[in-house]
mmCIF file of C-alpha atoms in Angstrom:
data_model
loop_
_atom_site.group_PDB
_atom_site.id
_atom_site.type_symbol
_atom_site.label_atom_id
_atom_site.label_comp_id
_atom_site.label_asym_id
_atom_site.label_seq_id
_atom_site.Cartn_x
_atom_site.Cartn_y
_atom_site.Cartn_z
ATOM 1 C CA UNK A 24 0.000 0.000 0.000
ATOM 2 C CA UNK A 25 2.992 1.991 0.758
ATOM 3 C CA UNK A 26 4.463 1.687 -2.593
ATOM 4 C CA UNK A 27 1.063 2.066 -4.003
ATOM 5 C CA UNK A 28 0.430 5.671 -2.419
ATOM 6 C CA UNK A 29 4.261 6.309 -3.378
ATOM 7 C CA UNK A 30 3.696 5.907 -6.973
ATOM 8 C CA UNK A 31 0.315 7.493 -7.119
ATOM 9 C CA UNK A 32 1.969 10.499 -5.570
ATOM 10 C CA UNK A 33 5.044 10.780 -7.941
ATOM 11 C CA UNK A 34 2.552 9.952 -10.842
ATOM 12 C CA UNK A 35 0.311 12.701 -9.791
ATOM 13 C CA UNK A 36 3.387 15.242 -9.242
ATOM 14 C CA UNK A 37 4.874 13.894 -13.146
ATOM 15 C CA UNK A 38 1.697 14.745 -15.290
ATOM 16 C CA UNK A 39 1.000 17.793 -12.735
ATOM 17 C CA UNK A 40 -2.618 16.627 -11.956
ATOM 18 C CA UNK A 41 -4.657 19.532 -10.102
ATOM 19 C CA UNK A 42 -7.695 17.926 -9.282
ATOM 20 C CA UNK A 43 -7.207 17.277 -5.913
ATOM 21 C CA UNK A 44 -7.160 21.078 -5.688
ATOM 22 C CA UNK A 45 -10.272 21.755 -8.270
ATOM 23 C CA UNK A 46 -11.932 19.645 -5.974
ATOM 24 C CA UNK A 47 -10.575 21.532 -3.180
ATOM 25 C CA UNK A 48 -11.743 25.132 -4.344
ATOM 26 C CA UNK A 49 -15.150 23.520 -5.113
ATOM 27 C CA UNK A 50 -14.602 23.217 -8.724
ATOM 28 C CA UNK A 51 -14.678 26.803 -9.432
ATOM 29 C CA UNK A 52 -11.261 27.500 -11.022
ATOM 30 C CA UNK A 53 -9.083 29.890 -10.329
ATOM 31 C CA UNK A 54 -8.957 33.556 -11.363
ATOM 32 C CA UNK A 55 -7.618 35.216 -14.730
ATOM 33 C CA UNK A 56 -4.674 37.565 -13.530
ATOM 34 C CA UNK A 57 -4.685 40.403 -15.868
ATOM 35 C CA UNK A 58 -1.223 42.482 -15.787
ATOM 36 C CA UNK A 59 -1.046 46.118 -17.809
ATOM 37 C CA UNK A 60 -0.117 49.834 -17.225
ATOM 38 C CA UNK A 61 -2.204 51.666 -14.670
ATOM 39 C CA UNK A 62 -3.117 54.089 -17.270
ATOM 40 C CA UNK A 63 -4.038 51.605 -19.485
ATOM 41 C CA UNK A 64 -7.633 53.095 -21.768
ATOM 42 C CA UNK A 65 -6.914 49.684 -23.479
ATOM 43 C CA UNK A 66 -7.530 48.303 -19.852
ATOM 44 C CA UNK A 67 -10.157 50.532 -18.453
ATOM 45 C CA UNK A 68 -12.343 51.064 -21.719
ATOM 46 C CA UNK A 69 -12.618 47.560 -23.226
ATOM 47 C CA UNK A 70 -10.772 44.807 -21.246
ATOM 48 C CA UNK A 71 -12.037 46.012 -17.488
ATOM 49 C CA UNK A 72 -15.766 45.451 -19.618
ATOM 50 C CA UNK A 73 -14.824 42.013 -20.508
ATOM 51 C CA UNK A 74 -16.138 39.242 -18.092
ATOM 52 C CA UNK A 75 -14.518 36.294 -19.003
ATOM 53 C CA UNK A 76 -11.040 38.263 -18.641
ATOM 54 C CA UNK A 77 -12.761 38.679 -14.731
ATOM 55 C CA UNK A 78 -14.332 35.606 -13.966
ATOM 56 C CA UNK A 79 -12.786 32.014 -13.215
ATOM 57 C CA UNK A 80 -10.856 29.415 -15.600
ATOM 58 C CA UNK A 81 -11.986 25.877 -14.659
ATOM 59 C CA UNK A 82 -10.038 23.098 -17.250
ATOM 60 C CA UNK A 83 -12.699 19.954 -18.280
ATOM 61 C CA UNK A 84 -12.244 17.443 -14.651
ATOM 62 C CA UNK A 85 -11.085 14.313 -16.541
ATOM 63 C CA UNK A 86 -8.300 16.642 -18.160
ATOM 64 C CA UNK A 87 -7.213 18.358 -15.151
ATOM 65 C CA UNK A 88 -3.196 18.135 -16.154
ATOM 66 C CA UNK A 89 -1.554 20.453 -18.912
ATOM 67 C CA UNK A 90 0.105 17.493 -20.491
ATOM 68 C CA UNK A 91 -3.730 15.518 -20.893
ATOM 69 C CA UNK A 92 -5.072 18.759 -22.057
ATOM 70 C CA UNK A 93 -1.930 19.100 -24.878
ATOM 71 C CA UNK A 94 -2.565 15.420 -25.401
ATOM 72 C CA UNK A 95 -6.113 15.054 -25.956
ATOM 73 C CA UNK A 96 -6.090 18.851 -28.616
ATOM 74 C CA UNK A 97 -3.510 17.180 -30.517
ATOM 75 C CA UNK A 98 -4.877 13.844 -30.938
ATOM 76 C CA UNK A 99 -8.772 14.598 -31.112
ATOM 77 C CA UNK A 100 -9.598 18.065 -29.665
ATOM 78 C CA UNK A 101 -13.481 17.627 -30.984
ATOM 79 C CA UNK A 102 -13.235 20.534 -33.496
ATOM 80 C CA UNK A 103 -16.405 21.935 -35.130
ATOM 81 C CA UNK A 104 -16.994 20.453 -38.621
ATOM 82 C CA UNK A 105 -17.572 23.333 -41.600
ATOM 83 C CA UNK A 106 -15.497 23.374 -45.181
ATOM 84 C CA UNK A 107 -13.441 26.361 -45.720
ATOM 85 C CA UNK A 108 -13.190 28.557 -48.605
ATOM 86 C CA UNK A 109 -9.462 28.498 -50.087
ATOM 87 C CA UNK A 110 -8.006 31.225 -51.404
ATOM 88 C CA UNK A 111 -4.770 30.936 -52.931
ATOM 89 C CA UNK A 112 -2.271 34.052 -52.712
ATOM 90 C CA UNK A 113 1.141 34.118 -54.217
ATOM 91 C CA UNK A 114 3.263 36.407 -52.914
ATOM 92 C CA UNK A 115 6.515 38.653 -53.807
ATOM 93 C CA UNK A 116 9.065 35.892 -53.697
ATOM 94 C CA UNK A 117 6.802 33.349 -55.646
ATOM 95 C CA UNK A 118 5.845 31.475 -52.505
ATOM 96 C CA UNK A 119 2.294 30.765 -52.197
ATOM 97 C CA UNK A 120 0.287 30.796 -49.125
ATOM 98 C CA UNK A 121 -3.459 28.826 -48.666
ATOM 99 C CA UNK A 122 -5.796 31.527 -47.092
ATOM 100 C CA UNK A 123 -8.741 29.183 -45.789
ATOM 101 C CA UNK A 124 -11.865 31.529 -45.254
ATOM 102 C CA UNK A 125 -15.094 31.101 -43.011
ATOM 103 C CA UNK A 126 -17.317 33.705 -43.347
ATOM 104 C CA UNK A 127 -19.875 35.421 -41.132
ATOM 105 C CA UNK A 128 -22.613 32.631 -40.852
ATOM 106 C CA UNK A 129 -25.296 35.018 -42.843
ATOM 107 C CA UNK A 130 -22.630 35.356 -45.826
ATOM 108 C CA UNK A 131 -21.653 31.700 -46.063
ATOM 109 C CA UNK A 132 -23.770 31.859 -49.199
ATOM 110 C CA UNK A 133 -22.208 34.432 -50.944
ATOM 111 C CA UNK A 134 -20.742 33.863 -54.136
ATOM 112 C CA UNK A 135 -17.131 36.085 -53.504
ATOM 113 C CA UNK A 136 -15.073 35.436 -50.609
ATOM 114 C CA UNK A 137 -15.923 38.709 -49.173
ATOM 115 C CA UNK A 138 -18.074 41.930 -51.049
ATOM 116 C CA UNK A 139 -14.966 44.808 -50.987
ATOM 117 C CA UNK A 140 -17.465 47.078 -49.672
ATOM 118 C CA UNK A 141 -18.037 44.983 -46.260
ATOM 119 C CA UNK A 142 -17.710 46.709 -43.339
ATOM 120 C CA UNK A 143 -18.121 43.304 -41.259
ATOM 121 C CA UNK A 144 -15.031 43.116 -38.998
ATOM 122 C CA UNK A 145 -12.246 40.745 -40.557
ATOM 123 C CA UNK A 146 -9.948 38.429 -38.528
ATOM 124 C CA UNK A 147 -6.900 36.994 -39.485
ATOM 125 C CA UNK A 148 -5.416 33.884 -37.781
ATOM 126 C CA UNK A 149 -1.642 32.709 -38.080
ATOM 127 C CA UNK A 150 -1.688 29.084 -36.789
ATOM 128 C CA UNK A 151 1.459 27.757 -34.804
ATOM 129 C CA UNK A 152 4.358 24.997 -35.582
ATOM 130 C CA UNK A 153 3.452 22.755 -38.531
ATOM 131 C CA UNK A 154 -0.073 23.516 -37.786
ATOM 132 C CA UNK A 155 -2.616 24.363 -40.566
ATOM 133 C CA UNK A 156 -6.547 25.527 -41.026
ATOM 134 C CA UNK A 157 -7.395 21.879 -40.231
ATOM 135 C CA UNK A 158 -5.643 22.130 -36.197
ATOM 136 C CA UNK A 159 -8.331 21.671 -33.881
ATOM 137 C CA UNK A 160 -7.822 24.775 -31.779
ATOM 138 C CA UNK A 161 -7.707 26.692 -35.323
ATOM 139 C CA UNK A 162 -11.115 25.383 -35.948
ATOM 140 C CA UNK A 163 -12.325 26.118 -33.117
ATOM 141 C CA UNK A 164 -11.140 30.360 -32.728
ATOM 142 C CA UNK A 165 -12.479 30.337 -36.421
ATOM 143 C CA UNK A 166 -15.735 28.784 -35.930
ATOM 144 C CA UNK A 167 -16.585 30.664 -32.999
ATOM 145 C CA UNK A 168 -15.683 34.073 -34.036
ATOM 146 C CA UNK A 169 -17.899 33.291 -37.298
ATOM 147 C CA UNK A 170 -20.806 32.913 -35.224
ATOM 148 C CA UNK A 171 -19.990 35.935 -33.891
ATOM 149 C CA UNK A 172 -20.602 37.201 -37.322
ATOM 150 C CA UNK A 173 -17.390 38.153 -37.942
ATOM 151 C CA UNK A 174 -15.410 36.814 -41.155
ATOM 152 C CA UNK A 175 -12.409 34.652 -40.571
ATOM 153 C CA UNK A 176 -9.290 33.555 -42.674
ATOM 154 C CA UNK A 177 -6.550 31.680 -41.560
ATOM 155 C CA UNK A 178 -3.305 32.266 -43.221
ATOM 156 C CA UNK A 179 -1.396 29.189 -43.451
ATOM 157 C CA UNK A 180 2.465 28.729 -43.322
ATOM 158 C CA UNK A 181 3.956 28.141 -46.664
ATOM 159 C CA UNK A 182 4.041 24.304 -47.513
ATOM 160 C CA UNK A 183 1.467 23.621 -45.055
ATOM 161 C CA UNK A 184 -2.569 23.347 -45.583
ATOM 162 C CA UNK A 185 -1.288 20.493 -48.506
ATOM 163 C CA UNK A 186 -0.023 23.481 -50.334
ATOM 164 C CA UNK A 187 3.857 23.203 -52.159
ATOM 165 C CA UNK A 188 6.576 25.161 -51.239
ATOM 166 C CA UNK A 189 6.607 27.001 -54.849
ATOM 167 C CA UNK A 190 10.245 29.243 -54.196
ATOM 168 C CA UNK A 191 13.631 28.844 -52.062
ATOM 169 C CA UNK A 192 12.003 30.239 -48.845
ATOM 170 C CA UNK A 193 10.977 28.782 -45.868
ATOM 171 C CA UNK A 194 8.587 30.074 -42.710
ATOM 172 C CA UNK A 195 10.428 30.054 -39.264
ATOM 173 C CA UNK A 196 9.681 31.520 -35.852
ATOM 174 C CA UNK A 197 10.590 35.181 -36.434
ATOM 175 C CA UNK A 198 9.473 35.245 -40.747
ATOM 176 C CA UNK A 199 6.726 38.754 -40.493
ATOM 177 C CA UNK A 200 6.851 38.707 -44.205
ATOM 178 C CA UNK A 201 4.397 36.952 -45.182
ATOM 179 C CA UNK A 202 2.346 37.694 -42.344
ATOM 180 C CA UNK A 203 2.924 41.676 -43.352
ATOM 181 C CA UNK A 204 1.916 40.975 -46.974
ATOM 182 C CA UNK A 205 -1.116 38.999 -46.167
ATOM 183 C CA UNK A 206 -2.487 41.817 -44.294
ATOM 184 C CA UNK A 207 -1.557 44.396 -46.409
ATOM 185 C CA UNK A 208 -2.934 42.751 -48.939
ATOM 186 C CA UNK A 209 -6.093 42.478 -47.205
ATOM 187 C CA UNK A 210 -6.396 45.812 -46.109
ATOM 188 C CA UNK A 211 -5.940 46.940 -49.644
ATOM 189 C CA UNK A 212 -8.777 44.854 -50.861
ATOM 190 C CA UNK A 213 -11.157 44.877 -47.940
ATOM 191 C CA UNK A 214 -10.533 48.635 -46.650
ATOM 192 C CA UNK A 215 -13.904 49.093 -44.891
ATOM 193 C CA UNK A 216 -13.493 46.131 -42.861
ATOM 194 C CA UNK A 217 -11.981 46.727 -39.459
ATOM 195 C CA UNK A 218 -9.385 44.200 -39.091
ATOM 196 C CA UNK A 219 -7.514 42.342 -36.443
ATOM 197 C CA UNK A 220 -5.291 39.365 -35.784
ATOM 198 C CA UNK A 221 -4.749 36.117 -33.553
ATOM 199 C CA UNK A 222 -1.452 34.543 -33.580
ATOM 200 C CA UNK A 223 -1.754 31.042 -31.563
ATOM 201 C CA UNK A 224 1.788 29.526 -30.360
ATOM 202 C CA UNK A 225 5.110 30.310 -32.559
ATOM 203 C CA UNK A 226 2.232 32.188 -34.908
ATOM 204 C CA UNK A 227 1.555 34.514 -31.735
ATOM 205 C CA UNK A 228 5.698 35.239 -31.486
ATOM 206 C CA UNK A 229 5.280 36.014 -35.327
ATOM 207 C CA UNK A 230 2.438 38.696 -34.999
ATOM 208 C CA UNK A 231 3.926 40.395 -31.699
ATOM 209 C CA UNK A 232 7.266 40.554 -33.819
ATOM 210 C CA UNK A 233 5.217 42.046 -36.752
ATOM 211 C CA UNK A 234 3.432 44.906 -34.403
ATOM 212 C CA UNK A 235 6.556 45.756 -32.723
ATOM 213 C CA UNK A 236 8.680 46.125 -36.113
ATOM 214 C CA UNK A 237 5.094 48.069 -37.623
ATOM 215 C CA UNK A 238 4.510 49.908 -34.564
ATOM 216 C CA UNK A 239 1.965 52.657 -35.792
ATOM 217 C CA UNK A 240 2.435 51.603 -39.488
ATOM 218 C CA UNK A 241 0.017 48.384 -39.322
ATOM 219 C CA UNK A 242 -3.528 48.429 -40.435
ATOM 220 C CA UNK A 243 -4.624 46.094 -37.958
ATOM 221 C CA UNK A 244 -7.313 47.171 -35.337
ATOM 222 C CA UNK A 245 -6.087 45.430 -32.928
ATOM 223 C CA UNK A 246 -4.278 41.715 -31.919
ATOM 224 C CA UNK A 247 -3.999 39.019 -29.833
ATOM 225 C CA UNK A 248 -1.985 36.569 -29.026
ATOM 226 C CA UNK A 249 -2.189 33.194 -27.490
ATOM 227 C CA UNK A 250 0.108 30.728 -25.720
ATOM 228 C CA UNK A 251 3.332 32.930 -27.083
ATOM 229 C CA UNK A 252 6.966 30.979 -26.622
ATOM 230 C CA UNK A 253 8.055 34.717 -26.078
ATOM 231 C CA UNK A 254 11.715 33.692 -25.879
ATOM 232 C CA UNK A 255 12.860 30.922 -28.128
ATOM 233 C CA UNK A 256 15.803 30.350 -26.170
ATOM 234 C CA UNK A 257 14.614 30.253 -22.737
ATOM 235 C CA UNK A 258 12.119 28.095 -24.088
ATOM 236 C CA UNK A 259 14.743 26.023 -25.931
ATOM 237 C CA UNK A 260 16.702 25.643 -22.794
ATOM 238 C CA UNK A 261 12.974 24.801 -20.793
ATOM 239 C CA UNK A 262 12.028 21.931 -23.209
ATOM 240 C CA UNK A 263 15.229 20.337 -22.934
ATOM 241 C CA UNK A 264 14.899 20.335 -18.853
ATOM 242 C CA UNK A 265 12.842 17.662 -17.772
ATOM 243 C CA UNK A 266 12.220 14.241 -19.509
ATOM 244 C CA UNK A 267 8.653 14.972 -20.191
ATOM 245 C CA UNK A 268 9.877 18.190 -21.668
ATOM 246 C CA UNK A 269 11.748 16.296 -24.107
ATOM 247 C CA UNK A 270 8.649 14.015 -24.984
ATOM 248 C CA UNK A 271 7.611 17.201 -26.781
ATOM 249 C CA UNK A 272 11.016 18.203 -28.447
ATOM 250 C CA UNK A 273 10.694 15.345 -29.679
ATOM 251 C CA UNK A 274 7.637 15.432 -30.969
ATOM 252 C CA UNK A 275 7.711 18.774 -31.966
ATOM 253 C CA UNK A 276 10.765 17.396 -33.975
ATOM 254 C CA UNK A 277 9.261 14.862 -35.780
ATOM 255 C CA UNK A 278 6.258 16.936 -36.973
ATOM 256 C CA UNK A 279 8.953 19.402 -38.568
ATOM 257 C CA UNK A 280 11.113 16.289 -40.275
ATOM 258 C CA UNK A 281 7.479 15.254 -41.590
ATOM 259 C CA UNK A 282 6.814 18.665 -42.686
ATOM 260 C CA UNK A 283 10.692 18.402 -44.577
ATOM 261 C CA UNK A 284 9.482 15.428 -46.274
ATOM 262 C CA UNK A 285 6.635 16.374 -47.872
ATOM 263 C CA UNK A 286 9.236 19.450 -49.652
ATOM 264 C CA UNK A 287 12.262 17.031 -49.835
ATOM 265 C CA UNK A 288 13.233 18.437 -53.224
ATOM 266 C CA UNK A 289 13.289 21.873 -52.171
ATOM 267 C CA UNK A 290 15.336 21.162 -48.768
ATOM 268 C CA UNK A 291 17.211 18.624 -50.107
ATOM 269 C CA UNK A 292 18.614 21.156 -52.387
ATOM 270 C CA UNK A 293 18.058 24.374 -50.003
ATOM 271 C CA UNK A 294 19.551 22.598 -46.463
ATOM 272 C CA UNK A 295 21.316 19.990 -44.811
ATOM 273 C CA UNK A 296 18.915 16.706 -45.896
ATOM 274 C CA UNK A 297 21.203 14.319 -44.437
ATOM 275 C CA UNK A 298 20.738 16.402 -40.557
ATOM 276 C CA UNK A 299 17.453 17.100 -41.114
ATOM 277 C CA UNK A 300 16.937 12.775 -40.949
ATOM 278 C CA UNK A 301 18.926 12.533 -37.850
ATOM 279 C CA UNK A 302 17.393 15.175 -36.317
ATOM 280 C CA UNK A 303 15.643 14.452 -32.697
ATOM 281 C CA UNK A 304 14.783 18.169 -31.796
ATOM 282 C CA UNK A 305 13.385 21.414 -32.691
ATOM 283 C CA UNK A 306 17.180 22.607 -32.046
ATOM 284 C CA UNK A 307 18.725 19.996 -34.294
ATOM 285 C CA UNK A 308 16.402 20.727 -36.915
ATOM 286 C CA UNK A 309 16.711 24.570 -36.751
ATOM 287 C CA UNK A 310 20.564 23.886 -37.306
ATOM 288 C CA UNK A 311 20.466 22.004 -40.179
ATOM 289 C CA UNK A 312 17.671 23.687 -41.902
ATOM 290 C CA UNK A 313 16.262 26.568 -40.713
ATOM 291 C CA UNK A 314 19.403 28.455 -39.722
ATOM 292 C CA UNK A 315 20.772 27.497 -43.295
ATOM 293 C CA UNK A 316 17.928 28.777 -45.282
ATOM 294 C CA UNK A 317 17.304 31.619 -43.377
ATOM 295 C CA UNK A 318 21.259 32.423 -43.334
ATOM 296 C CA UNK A 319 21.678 33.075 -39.197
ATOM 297 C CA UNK A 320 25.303 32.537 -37.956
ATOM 298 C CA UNK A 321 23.759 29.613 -35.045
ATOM 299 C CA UNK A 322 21.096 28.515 -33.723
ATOM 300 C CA UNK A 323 21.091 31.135 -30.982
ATOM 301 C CA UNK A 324 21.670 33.867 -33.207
ATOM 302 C CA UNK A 325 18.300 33.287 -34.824
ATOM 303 C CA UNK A 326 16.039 32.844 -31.621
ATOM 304 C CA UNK A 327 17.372 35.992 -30.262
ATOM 305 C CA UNK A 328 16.604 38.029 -33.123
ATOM 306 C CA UNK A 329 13.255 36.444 -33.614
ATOM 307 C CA UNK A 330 12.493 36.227 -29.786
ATOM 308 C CA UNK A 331 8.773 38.404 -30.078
ATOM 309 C CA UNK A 332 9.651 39.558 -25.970
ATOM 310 C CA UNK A 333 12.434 41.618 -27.735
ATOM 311 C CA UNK A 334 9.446 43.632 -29.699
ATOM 312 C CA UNK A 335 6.757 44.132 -26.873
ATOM 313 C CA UNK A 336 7.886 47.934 -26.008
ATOM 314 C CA UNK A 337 7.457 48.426 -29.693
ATOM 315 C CA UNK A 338 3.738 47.504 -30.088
ATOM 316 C CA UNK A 339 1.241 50.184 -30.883
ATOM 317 C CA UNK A 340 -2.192 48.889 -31.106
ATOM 318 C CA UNK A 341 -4.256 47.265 -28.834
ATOM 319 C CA UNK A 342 -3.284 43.781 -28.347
ATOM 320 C CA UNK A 343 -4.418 40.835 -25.543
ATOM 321 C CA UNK A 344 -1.968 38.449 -24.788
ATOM 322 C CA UNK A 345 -3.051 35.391 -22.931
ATOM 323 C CA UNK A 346 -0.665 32.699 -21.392
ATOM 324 C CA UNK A 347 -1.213 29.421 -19.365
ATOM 325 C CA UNK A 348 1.581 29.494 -16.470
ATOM 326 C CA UNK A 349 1.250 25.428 -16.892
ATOM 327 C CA UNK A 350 2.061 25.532 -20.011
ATOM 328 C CA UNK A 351 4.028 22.522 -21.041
ATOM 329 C CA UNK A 352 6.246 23.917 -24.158
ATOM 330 C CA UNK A 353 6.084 27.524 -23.732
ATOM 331 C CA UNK A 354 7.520 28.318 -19.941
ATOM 332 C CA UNK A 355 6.305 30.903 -17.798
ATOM 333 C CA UNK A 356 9.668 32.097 -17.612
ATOM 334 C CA UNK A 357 9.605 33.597 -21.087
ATOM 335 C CA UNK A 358 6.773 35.996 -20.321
ATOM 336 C CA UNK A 359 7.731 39.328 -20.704
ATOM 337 C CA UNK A 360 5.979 40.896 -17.848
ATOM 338 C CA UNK A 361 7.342 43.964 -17.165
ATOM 339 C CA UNK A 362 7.510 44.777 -21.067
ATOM 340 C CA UNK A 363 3.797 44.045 -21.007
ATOM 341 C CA UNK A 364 3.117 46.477 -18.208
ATOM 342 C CA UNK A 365 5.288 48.959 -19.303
ATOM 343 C CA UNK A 366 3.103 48.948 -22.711
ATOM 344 C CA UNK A 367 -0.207 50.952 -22.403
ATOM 345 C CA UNK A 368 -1.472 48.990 -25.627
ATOM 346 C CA UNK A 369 -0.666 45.501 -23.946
ATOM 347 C CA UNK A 370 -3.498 43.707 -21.095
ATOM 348 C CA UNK A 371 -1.813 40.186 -20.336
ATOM 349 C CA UNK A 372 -4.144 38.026 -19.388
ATOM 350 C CA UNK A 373 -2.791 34.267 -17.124
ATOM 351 C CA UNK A 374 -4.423 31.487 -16.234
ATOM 352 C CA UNK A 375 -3.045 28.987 -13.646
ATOM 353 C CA UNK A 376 -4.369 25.702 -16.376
ATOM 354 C CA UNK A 377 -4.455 25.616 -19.716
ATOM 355 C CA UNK A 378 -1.650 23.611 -21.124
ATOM 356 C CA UNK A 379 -0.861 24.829 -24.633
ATOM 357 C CA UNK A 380 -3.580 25.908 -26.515
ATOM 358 C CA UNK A 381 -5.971 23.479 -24.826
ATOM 359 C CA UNK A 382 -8.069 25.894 -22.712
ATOM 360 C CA UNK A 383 -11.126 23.014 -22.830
ATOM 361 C CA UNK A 384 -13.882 23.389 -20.343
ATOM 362 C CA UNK A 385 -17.007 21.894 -19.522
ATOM 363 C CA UNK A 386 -17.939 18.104 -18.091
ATOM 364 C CA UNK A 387 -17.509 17.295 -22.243
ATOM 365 C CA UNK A 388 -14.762 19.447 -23.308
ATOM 366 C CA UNK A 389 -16.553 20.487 -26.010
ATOM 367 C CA UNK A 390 -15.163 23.851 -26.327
ATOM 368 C CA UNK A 391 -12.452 26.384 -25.081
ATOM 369 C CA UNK A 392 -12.799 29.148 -22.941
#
């Protein structure tokens, strides 16, 4: 029985179960902690108005663990089921991107994407790591904000969304071009349309990048940005740390080597093919092909320059970031928080659960909060 309780215990520690202490707090969750400059209007004339940025976070019961949460989004995640509209959008280089539209629910009819007179608010979503349209938690944001009645495209990485890699140019964690183009390109076409943009994971360190090298210059409305790695080398050195850390490096590696596959021509000619095989980490991979493409000196080199934390000060529209502090692959100790307070555009919004990206709630976990 001894050993028994011993093992439960050190079980419960490893996957960092809290439901002893949901259970504890009477399955009520556990506040949002907002952090932003005391002046803040961004604060006091939208965000103080917002209750779910005041009320309580509770994660589903039977997922009450970052890791199951991470787990069960990237294996199932129960995303709504609708067909995007694709939109295909070459841009300067002669890479192409897939722009996958949902609109508004009382324009899914229409025969153009979008009329270029509508003033119907327009949101743009940059999904994370070898993550397309067809993610779970992209499906989600997008399908809820379209009920909202607002219209939604996602822009997808080049060579993802089944979509070839069409010149010698690859995305990576700090690439704002063709996140700028997309939305200038946008803007031009659609410029009655308010418009604003979510960046989820490594695509949240490439918008905050983007606003802070824009600063007044973007046309975006506004931004936010959602389980941010901040600081790819803190969080380099953080997913290395602990074994189940490196269950995701690994992972995370893999995904990318399967993502090199389906463009071995191009890499194979572009980067190191041979090291990209081997490779059993993000880190690895980054020095064989994405330091090579992208011409940085090391590794290093190019997550300090494309570290989004470096850019915060910088950011001059309204943007929400929100981060789990559990959250498995991108640490709490990348969070820039005195940047973010500093910034009268920034509220940064932390939950104690979460995981990454896997905010689910409810008995069914048939949404995120």
């Amino acid at each position: 029985l001894a050993a028994l309780v011993a093992v439960s215990v050190l079980a419960y520690r490893f996957v960092e179960l809290h439901v002893i202490g949901d259970l504890l707090r009477g399955l009520r969750g556990r506040r949002v902690e907002l952090t932003f400059h005391p002046a803040s209007e961004i604060y006091h004339c939208v965000a103080s108005k917002c209750r779910s940025l005041h009320g309580r976070y509770l994660a589903t019961p039977w997922l009450a663990s970052p890791h199951l949460q991470t787990l069960f989004l990237g294996i199932h995640g129960r995303p709504p089921s609708f067909t995007y509209k694709r939109q295909l959008y070459t841009v300067r280089d002669g890479g192409t991107i897939a722009l996958d539209w949902l609109l508004a629910f009382d324009l899914e009819d229409a025969d153009e994407i979008i009329s270029k007179d509508s003033s119907t608010p327009l949101l743009v979503v940059v999904p994370g790591l070898t993550s397309d349209s067809d993610a779970a938690y992209a499906k989600h944001l997008v399908h809820s904000m379209a009920r909202k009645g607002w219209n939604v495209v996602v822009s997808n990485h080049r060579g993802l969304g089944g979509v070839s890699i069409t010149s010698d140019c690859l995305y990576n964690g700090g690439w704002t071009e063709d996140v700028r183009e997309v939305i200038n390109y946008l803007h031009r076409k659609y410029p009655k349309a308010p418009m604003f943009c979510v960046g989820t994971s490594i695509g949240a360190n490439i918008l905050v990048k983007y606003l802070g090298e824009e600063g007044e210059s973007t046309p975006l409305a506004g931004a936010a940005s959602i389980c941010s790695p901040w600081d790819l080398v803190v969080c380099d050195r953080f997913i290395s740390r602990k074994l189940v850390q490196r269950f995701y490096d690994k992972a995370l590696a893999f995904g990318l080597k399967g993502y090199a596959k389906l463009h071995q021509p191009v890499l194979a000619r572009l980067a190191n093919w041979e090291g990209i095989k081997k490779s059993r980490s993000i880190r690895e991979f980054d020095h064989h092909a994405t330091c090579i493409v992208a011409k940085y000196e090391t590794v290093d080199t190019y997550y300090r320059r494309c570290s989004s934390a470096s850019f915060v000060g910088n950011v001059s529209v309204p943007l929400l970031c929100i981060s789990a502090l559990d959250d498995p692959l991108c640490t709490r100790e990348a969070i820039p928080w005195d940047e973010c307070r500093a910034n009268k555009n920034i509220v940064l919004a932390t939950t104690q659960n979460g995981g990454h990206l896997a905010f689910f709630q409810g008995l069914t976990a048939g949404k995120l909060w």
